[in-house]
Short mmCIF file of C-alpha atoms in Angstrom, two decimals:
data_model
loop_
_atom_site.label_atom_id
_atom_site.label_comp_id
_atom_site.label_asym_id
_atom_site.label_seq_id
_atom_site.Cartn_x
_atom_site.Cartn_y
_atom_site.Cartn_z
CA MET A 1 100.17 66.98 86.55
CA THR A 2 98.23 66.11 83.21
CA ALA A 3 94.18 67.01 84.30
CA PRO A 4 91.47 63.76 83.30
CA CYS A 5 90.38 63.46 80.10
CA GLY A 6 86.63 65.05 81.02
CA LEU A 7 87.79 67.47 82.84
CA SER A 8 90.21 68.43 80.28
CA ASP A 9 87.65 68.46 77.99
CA ILE A 10 85.74 70.79 80.24
CA LEU A 11 88.00 73.87 81.02
CA VAL A 12 89.31 74.07 77.07
CA SER A 13 85.41 74.00 76.17
CA GLY A 14 84.82 77.05 78.37
CA GLY A 15 87.27 79.06 77.03
CA PRO A 16 84.79 81.16 75.42
CA ARG A 17 83.19 81.65 78.35
CA VAL A 18 86.54 82.38 80.26
CA ALA A 19 87.27 85.28 77.60
CA THR A 20 83.80 86.40 78.82
CA ALA A 21 84.24 86.77 81.99
CA ILE A 22 87.78 88.42 81.57
CA GLY A 23 85.50 91.54 79.88
CA GLU A 24 83.22 91.50 81.82
CA ALA A 25 85.68 92.37 85.10
CA LEU A 26 87.41 94.57 82.94
CA HIS A 27 84.50 96.16 81.63
CA GLY A 28 84.76 100.29 81.92
CA HIS A 29 88.87 100.01 83.15
CA PRO A 30 90.69 103.30 81.72
CA ALA A 31 93.01 100.10 79.95
CA TYR A 32 90.44 98.15 78.68
CA LEU A 33 90.13 99.12 75.24
CA PRO A 34 94.08 99.50 75.47
CA ILE A 35 94.51 96.05 76.50
CA ARG A 36 92.37 94.72 74.52
CA ARG A 37 93.85 95.86 71.75
CA ALA A 38 97.36 94.56 72.72
CA ALA A 39 96.50 91.20 74.00
CA GLY A 40 93.16 90.51 71.79
CA PRO A 41 94.90 89.19 68.90
CA MET A 42 97.86 87.54 70.95
CA PHE A 43 96.43 84.14 69.94
CA GLY A 44 93.97 84.99 67.02
CA GLY A 45 91.66 85.76 68.81
CA ARG A 46 89.73 85.98 72.71
CA GLY A 47 88.18 83.18 72.95
CA GLU A 48 91.36 81.68 71.17
CA THR A 49 93.70 83.68 73.28
CA CYS A 50 92.09 81.74 75.87
CA THR A 51 91.76 78.52 74.91
CA ARG A 52 95.22 77.95 73.71
CA LEU A 53 96.15 79.17 78.00
CA ILE A 54 94.50 76.83 79.41
CA ALA A 55 95.89 74.19 77.05
CA LEU A 56 98.91 75.30 78.34
CA VAL A 57 97.78 75.07 82.22
CA LEU A 58 96.69 71.65 80.93
CA THR A 59 99.80 70.36 79.52
CA GLY A 60 102.33 70.59 83.03
CA GLY A 61 105.00 71.92 81.47
CA PRO A 62 106.57 75.07 81.62
CA LEU A 63 105.61 78.12 78.61
CA PRO A 64 107.01 77.42 75.75
CA ALA A 65 109.22 80.13 74.49
CA ASP A 66 106.44 81.40 70.93
CA ASP A 67 104.36 81.84 74.02
CA LEU A 68 106.73 84.16 76.26
CA GLY A 69 107.72 85.91 73.48
CA ARG A 70 104.14 86.89 72.80
CA PHE A 71 104.00 87.98 76.74
CA ARG A 72 106.92 90.09 75.97
CA ASP A 73 105.32 91.88 72.77
CA LEU A 74 101.99 92.33 74.57
CA GLY A 75 104.44 94.14 77.57
CA VAL A 76 105.63 96.33 74.39
CA LEU A 77 102.49 97.26 73.01
CA ALA A 78 101.40 98.22 76.33
CA ALA A 79 104.31 100.30 76.52
CA ARG A 80 104.11 102.05 73.65
CA GLN A 81 100.31 103.31 74.26
CA ALA A 82 101.63 104.48 77.91
CA ILE A 83 99.53 102.35 80.03
CA PRO A 84 101.31 102.92 83.51
CA LEU A 85 103.02 99.90 84.97
CA PRO A 86 100.60 99.72 87.91
CA VAL A 87 97.72 100.03 85.68
CA LEU A 88 98.88 96.87 83.93
CA SER A 89 99.36 94.53 86.92
CA GLU A 90 95.73 95.91 88.16
CA VAL A 91 94.42 94.42 84.50
CA TRP A 92 96.80 91.64 85.53
CA ASP A 93 95.20 90.60 88.30
CA LEU A 94 91.60 91.11 87.58
CA ALA A 95 91.90 89.30 84.56
CA LEU A 96 94.10 86.57 86.35
CA ALA A 97 91.35 87.12 89.09
CA ALA A 98 88.16 86.44 86.65
CA ALA A 99 89.69 83.44 84.64
CA ALA A 100 90.47 81.33 87.59
CA ARG A 101 86.76 82.40 89.49
CA THR A 102 85.17 80.98 86.30
CA CYS A 103 87.36 77.49 85.65
CA TRP A 104 86.17 76.37 89.16
CA THR A 105 82.66 77.45 88.27
CA ILE A 106 82.69 75.82 84.71
CA ALA A 107 84.92 72.22 87.05
CA PRO A 108 82.49 69.69 87.47
CA ALA A 109 82.26 68.30 91.34
CA GLY A 110 84.75 66.37 92.86
CA HIS A 111 87.49 67.28 90.80
CA PHE A 112 88.99 69.43 94.02
CA ALA A 113 92.18 67.76 94.39
CA GLU A 114 92.58 68.13 90.49
CA MET A 115 91.54 72.22 90.10
CA ALA A 116 93.24 73.11 93.63
CA GLU A 117 96.52 72.00 91.48
CA LEU A 118 96.18 72.82 88.19
CA THR A 119 95.72 76.54 90.28
CA ALA A 120 98.58 76.61 91.26
CA HIS A 121 100.05 75.42 87.93
CA ALA A 122 98.70 78.81 86.56
CA ALA A 123 100.19 80.86 89.52
CA ARG A 124 103.47 79.22 88.73
CA LEU A 125 103.16 79.81 84.69
CA ALA A 126 101.07 82.99 85.31
CA ILE A 127 105.01 84.33 87.49
CA GLY A 128 106.89 83.74 84.08
CA ALA A 129 104.49 85.37 81.67
CA ARG A 130 104.40 88.54 84.32
CA GLU A 131 108.33 89.10 84.25
CA ALA A 132 108.21 88.56 80.37
CA CYS A 133 105.72 90.85 79.68
CA ILE A 134 107.32 93.66 82.38
CA GLN A 135 110.57 92.63 80.26
CA GLY A 136 108.67 94.06 77.28
CA TYR A 137 107.62 96.88 78.62
CA ALA A 138 111.52 97.41 79.67
CA GLU A 139 112.52 97.68 76.68
CA ALA A 140 109.69 99.69 74.40
CA PRO A 141 111.02 103.35 75.56
CA ARG A 142 114.67 101.97 75.59
CA GLU A 143 116.54 105.14 74.95
CA GLY A 144 119.43 104.47 76.26
CA GLY A 145 121.07 103.10 78.89
CA ARG A 146 120.01 106.33 81.31
CA SER A 147 116.88 106.59 79.18
CA ARG A 148 114.72 109.45 82.23
CA PRO A 149 111.78 107.06 81.07
CA LEU A 150 113.21 104.72 81.77
CA ARG A 151 114.73 106.01 85.18
CA ARG A 152 111.08 106.79 85.86
CA LEU A 153 109.11 103.59 85.56
CA LEU A 154 111.75 101.61 87.60
CA ALA A 155 110.71 104.50 90.70
CA GLU A 156 107.75 103.78 89.56
CA THR A 157 107.92 100.11 89.99
CA LEU A 158 109.94 100.32 93.13
CA ILE A 159 107.11 102.84 95.28
CA ASP A 160 104.75 99.79 93.64
CA GLY A 161 106.60 97.40 95.60
CA ALA A 162 106.62 95.58 92.20
CA PRO A 163 110.10 92.82 90.72
CA ALA A 164 112.22 95.99 89.19
CA GLY A 165 115.66 93.83 88.32
CA VAL A 166 114.65 93.39 84.99
CA ILE A 167 114.26 96.88 84.61
CA ALA A 168 116.60 98.51 86.48
CA GLU A 169 119.15 95.87 84.05
CA ALA A 170 117.61 97.74 81.26
CA ALA A 171 118.20 101.30 82.14
CA GLY A 172 121.21 100.57 83.15
CA VAL A 173 121.07 100.91 86.57
CA ARG A 174 122.21 99.43 89.78
CA LEU A 175 119.63 99.07 92.51
CA ALA A 176 120.66 100.19 95.81
CA PRO A 177 120.10 97.63 99.04
CA ALA A 178 117.92 100.56 100.64
CA TYR A 179 116.44 104.02 99.42
CA LEU A 180 114.93 106.66 101.52
CA VAL A 181 111.61 108.00 99.80
CA LEU A 182 111.34 112.26 100.00
CA LEU A 183 107.90 113.00 99.98
CA CYS A 184 107.31 116.40 98.67
CA GLU A 185 105.62 119.27 97.71
CA ALA A 186 105.69 122.61 96.19
CA PRO A 187 104.27 125.33 93.98
CA ALA A 188 104.32 124.32 90.46
CA ALA A 189 106.13 127.06 88.23
CA ALA A 190 108.00 124.58 85.03
CA SER A 191 110.99 126.53 85.09
CA CYS A 192 111.70 126.02 88.99
CA TRP A 193 110.69 122.33 87.91
CA GLU A 194 113.31 121.81 85.31
CA ARG A 195 116.31 122.93 87.43
CA ALA A 196 114.83 120.40 90.26
CA SER A 197 114.66 117.53 88.12
CA GLU A 198 118.25 117.71 86.49
CA ARG A 199 119.55 118.15 90.10
CA LEU A 200 118.35 114.67 90.87
CA ASP A 201 119.55 113.72 87.19
CA GLY A 202 122.74 114.35 88.60
CA TRP A 203 122.69 112.88 91.33
CA ASP A 204 124.22 109.04 91.09
CA GLY A 205 121.76 106.92 91.70
CA VAL A 206 118.41 108.88 93.05
CA LEU A 207 115.43 107.79 91.26
CA TYR A 208 111.79 109.42 91.49
CA SER A 209 108.64 109.89 90.49
CA GLY A 210 106.17 112.95 89.56
CA ASP A 211 106.26 116.73 90.17
CA LEU A 212 106.62 119.48 91.91
CA SER A 213 102.38 119.16 93.01
CA GLY A 214 103.70 115.29 94.54
CA LEU A 215 107.40 114.26 94.32
CA ILE A 216 108.50 110.66 95.28
CA ALA A 217 112.41 111.05 95.14
CA LEU A 218 114.24 107.42 96.09
CA PHE A 219 117.51 108.13 97.60
CA PRO A 220 120.09 105.72 98.00
CA ALA A 221 120.62 105.18 101.46
CA ALA A 222 123.46 102.20 102.05
CA ASP A 223 124.29 105.24 104.46
CA PRO A 224 121.25 106.60 105.47
CA LEU A 225 122.97 109.90 107.09
CA CYS A 226 124.30 110.29 103.60
CA ALA A 227 120.56 110.47 101.63
CA GLU A 228 118.70 112.34 104.24
CA SER A 229 121.69 115.37 103.94
CA ARG A 230 120.90 114.59 100.16
CA ALA A 231 117.07 114.55 100.43
CA ALA A 232 117.39 117.53 103.38
CA GLU A 233 119.85 119.85 100.10
CA PHE A 234 117.67 119.33 98.01
CA THR A 235 114.61 120.47 99.17
CA ALA A 236 116.29 123.36 100.61
CA SER A 237 117.20 124.96 96.71
CA LEU A 238 113.95 123.78 95.67
CA ALA A 239 113.01 126.12 99.33
CA ALA A 240 115.09 128.59 97.69
CA ARG A 241 113.70 128.82 94.37
CA ALA A 242 109.87 127.92 94.51
CA ARG A 243 107.45 130.89 95.28
CA GLY A 244 105.66 129.79 98.02
CA PRO A 245 106.18 127.09 101.03
CA VAL A 246 107.62 123.26 100.40
CA HIS A 247 106.05 120.69 102.44
CA ALA A 248 107.82 117.79 102.51
CA ALA A 249 108.16 114.13 104.65
CA GLU A 250 110.56 111.70 103.85
CA ALA A 251 111.25 107.93 105.29
CA PHE A 252 113.52 105.29 105.62
CA ARG A 253 113.10 101.07 105.72
CA ARG A 254 115.86 98.34 104.65
CA GLY A 255 114.96 96.50 101.92
CA LEU A 256 113.35 97.43 98.72
CA ALA A 257 110.98 95.49 100.09
CA GLY A 258 110.17 98.36 102.67
CA ILE A 259 109.73 101.60 99.77
CA PRO A 260 106.02 100.92 100.23
CA GLU A 261 105.63 100.90 103.51
CA ALA A 262 108.15 103.89 103.69
CA LEU A 263 105.93 105.85 101.72
CA GLU A 264 102.87 105.00 103.49
CA GLU A 265 104.89 107.12 106.71
CA ALA A 266 106.06 109.74 104.45
CA SER A 267 102.30 110.40 103.26
CA ARG A 268 101.34 110.63 107.19
CA VAL A 269 104.12 113.09 108.48
CA LEU A 270 103.48 115.03 105.20
CA THR A 271 100.36 115.69 105.99
CA VAL A 272 100.75 116.90 109.69
CA ALA A 273 104.55 119.01 107.92
CA LYS A 274 101.31 121.00 105.97
CA ALA A 275 99.37 121.24 109.76
CA ILE A 276 101.83 122.45 111.53
CA PRO A 277 101.73 126.00 112.13
CA ASP A 278 105.68 127.16 112.52
CA ALA A 279 107.14 124.01 110.03
CA GLU A 280 109.86 124.89 107.62
CA ASP A 281 111.54 124.28 104.35
CA ARG A 282 112.58 121.04 105.46
CA PRO A 283 112.67 117.28 105.37
CA TYR A 284 110.60 116.24 108.10
CA ARG A 285 111.02 112.32 109.75
CA ALA A 286 107.90 110.76 111.97
CA ASP A 287 110.00 110.75 115.41
CA GLU A 288 109.94 114.60 115.48
CA LEU A 289 106.33 114.77 114.87
CA LEU A 290 104.90 112.50 117.51
CA VAL A 291 103.26 114.97 119.50
CA GLU A 292 101.48 115.58 116.09
CA LEU A 293 101.07 112.66 114.93
CA ALA A 294 99.42 110.85 118.20
CA ILE A 295 97.29 114.22 117.79
CA LEU A 296 96.13 112.69 114.51
CA ASP A 297 94.76 109.54 116.05
CA GLN A 298 93.06 110.39 118.44
CA PRO A 299 89.89 112.08 118.46
CA ALA A 300 89.31 112.70 121.06
CA ILE A 301 92.23 114.54 122.62
CA ARG A 302 91.61 116.67 118.68
CA GLY A 303 88.13 117.84 120.51
CA ARG A 304 89.43 118.58 123.42
CA LEU A 305 91.70 120.83 121.23
CA ALA A 306 89.21 122.79 119.69
CA ALA A 307 87.69 123.78 123.17
CA VAL A 308 90.80 125.58 124.19
CA LEU A 309 90.53 128.09 120.30
CA LYS A 310 87.07 128.19 120.54
CA PRO A 311 87.06 131.49 122.87
CA LEU A 312 89.05 133.25 120.62
CA ASP A 313 86.81 133.31 118.10
CA ALA A 314 84.73 136.17 120.16
CA GLY A 315 88.24 138.27 119.46
CA THR A 316 89.69 139.36 116.30
CA ASP A 317 92.73 137.88 114.75
CA LEU A 318 93.46 136.10 117.66
CA ARG A 319 94.07 132.47 116.03
CA ARG A 320 96.24 134.68 113.26
CA THR A 321 97.92 136.53 115.63
CA LEU A 322 99.07 133.56 117.54
CA GLU A 323 99.68 131.06 114.08
CA VAL A 324 102.07 134.36 112.84
CA LEU A 325 103.77 134.64 116.46
CA LEU A 326 104.72 130.35 116.32
CA ALA A 327 105.82 130.90 112.24
CA CYS A 328 108.19 133.52 113.57
CA ASN A 329 109.64 131.52 115.84
CA LEU A 330 108.14 133.30 118.79
CA ASP A 331 110.04 136.67 117.40
CA ARG A 332 107.58 138.87 118.57
CA GLU A 333 108.67 142.19 116.69
CA ARG A 334 108.88 140.06 113.72
CA ALA A 335 105.26 139.03 114.05
CA ALA A 336 104.26 142.43 114.26
CA ARG A 337 105.64 143.11 111.12
CA GLU A 338 104.32 140.29 109.72
CA LEU A 339 101.10 141.06 111.07
CA TRP A 340 101.43 144.80 110.22
CA ILE A 341 99.94 145.98 114.13
CA HIS A 342 102.22 147.95 116.56
CA ARG A 343 104.21 146.21 118.80
CA ARG A 344 101.88 146.80 121.90
CA THR A 345 98.71 146.09 120.19
CA LEU A 346 100.64 142.46 119.27
CA HIS A 347 101.08 142.74 123.42
CA TYR A 348 97.51 143.01 123.98
CA ARG A 349 95.76 140.25 121.94
CA LEU A 350 98.72 138.34 123.32
CA ASP A 351 96.61 139.41 126.59
CA ARG A 352 93.52 139.19 125.15
CA ILE A 353 93.53 135.51 124.33
CA ARG A 354 95.31 134.64 127.74
CA ASP A 355 92.39 136.31 128.91
CA LEU A 356 89.66 134.71 126.92
CA SER A 357 91.37 130.78 126.71
CA GLY A 358 93.01 130.64 130.52
CA VAL A 359 95.91 129.74 128.69
CA ASP A 360 98.56 132.08 128.60
CA PRO A 361 100.57 131.63 125.50
CA SER A 362 103.50 133.17 127.19
CA SER A 363 104.98 130.60 128.91
CA ALA A 364 106.00 127.16 127.53
CA ARG A 365 103.41 125.03 128.78
CA GLY A 366 100.90 127.50 127.59
CA ILE A 367 102.92 128.68 124.02
CA GLN A 368 102.82 123.83 123.62
CA LEU A 369 99.30 124.47 123.95
CA PHE A 370 98.07 126.69 121.24
CA ARG A 371 100.67 125.15 118.78
CA ALA A 372 98.83 121.81 118.94
CA ALA A 373 95.84 123.08 119.34
CA LEU A 374 96.35 124.94 115.94
CA THR A 375 97.95 122.04 114.43
CA SER A 376 94.45 119.78 115.43
CA ALA A 377 92.18 122.66 113.79
CA ARG A 378 94.43 122.44 110.55
CA LEU A 379 93.98 119.01 110.69
CA ALA A 380 90.20 118.81 111.12
CA SER A 381 89.64 120.86 108.16
CA ASP A 382 92.17 119.07 105.70
CA ARG A 383 89.59 116.31 107.08
CA ALA A 384 86.31 117.53 107.19
CA PRO A 385 83.63 115.33 105.56
CA ARG A 386 82.58 115.94 102.19
CA THR A 387 79.08 117.22 101.90
CA GLU A 388 77.14 114.18 99.34
CA ARG A 389 74.92 115.77 96.08
CA ASP A 390 72.43 114.38 98.07
CA GLY A 391 73.24 116.91 100.85
CA HIS A 392 73.46 114.33 103.38
CA ARG A 393 77.11 114.63 105.02
CA ALA A 394 79.88 112.19 103.96
CA GLU A 395 81.36 109.46 106.84
CA GLU A 396 84.55 111.36 107.66
CA THR A 397 87.60 109.99 105.64
CA SER A 398 89.95 108.57 106.80
CA LEU A 399 94.50 109.54 106.17
CA PRO A 400 94.38 110.30 102.36
CA PRO A 401 96.36 107.61 101.18
CA PRO A 402 100.20 108.01 100.08
CA LEU A 403 100.28 109.95 96.34
CA SER A 404 100.71 106.98 93.30
CA ALA A 405 103.08 106.77 91.34
#
């Protein structure tokens, strides 16, 4: 489609105004200055760049090879300036939205159909330009077929839910049909992380991003059971070397498009796994923590569980006694050693818990109820409203979002 002459002249003359709108939309963004340095001189200057791109949309044809080359160069520059790919994508979307709004604002009334068609064509051109930009980004850090930076970039792209074919080809990685997502947190130690990353690199096809404070690993899951076994093996080896607790959760969705959703579920499960008093250093799945996940989404039940624990505040170390007993898998001799008390003292404390709460921790029902109550209390502590600077309590926040790649 070729726009009417009057509309074309108005839009082309509005190039500087579009450039200003894009600058205002990106102002304050952490990637604004490096992106501005990289994209500004693409066609001679910001105003000239916007005018050129508007003219390309108005012709109704595809992007010329020279222009695609410029977008590849933009990707190379962004990679060299260490702009993360998700940040680059965010800036891209902000710029496109600002340009589209401005063009619709300056277009005269009566040209709705033409503007709608031009907007659709601009979106198609943007897809090709974005792919060229990602291709340049993928080629920039290439250090051989097994480049660690490029493989990490591939993991971040899959986690972000963006197309990853170009980066996988540049990294020499054959994408699996699906991936199991392992989310892991462990005490940070340089030597421990070095061995953990070497282990991940040693597995064919495994991709990862982050470090021990927040690790996201993608295990190829053509065979989901094999992927689960590898994730459990990795977590166990990490727990054996880490100086402190290791928390891990895993989730699986079919297809590459399911990776972001799997990460979100793993994040929810990890939130619960960090709260249960008898957690082991192994990955948890959602179907293992159905009761705890249900508690997480039921404020009324959490309130009733808090009431179960409240009478224990009248005694000394009664909550701590229950937590240690659960962590010791109900082994009373071991729990007494962990608490540095005599076994008779432990029995006395358990009787005291029964008398104060009316719930017998020696019964299956009682210990299950206390386990749920202690988990709920830890979750409530993690999600407690924060106090703002003005002294007012902030509204209760929702679950923490999945760890960003």
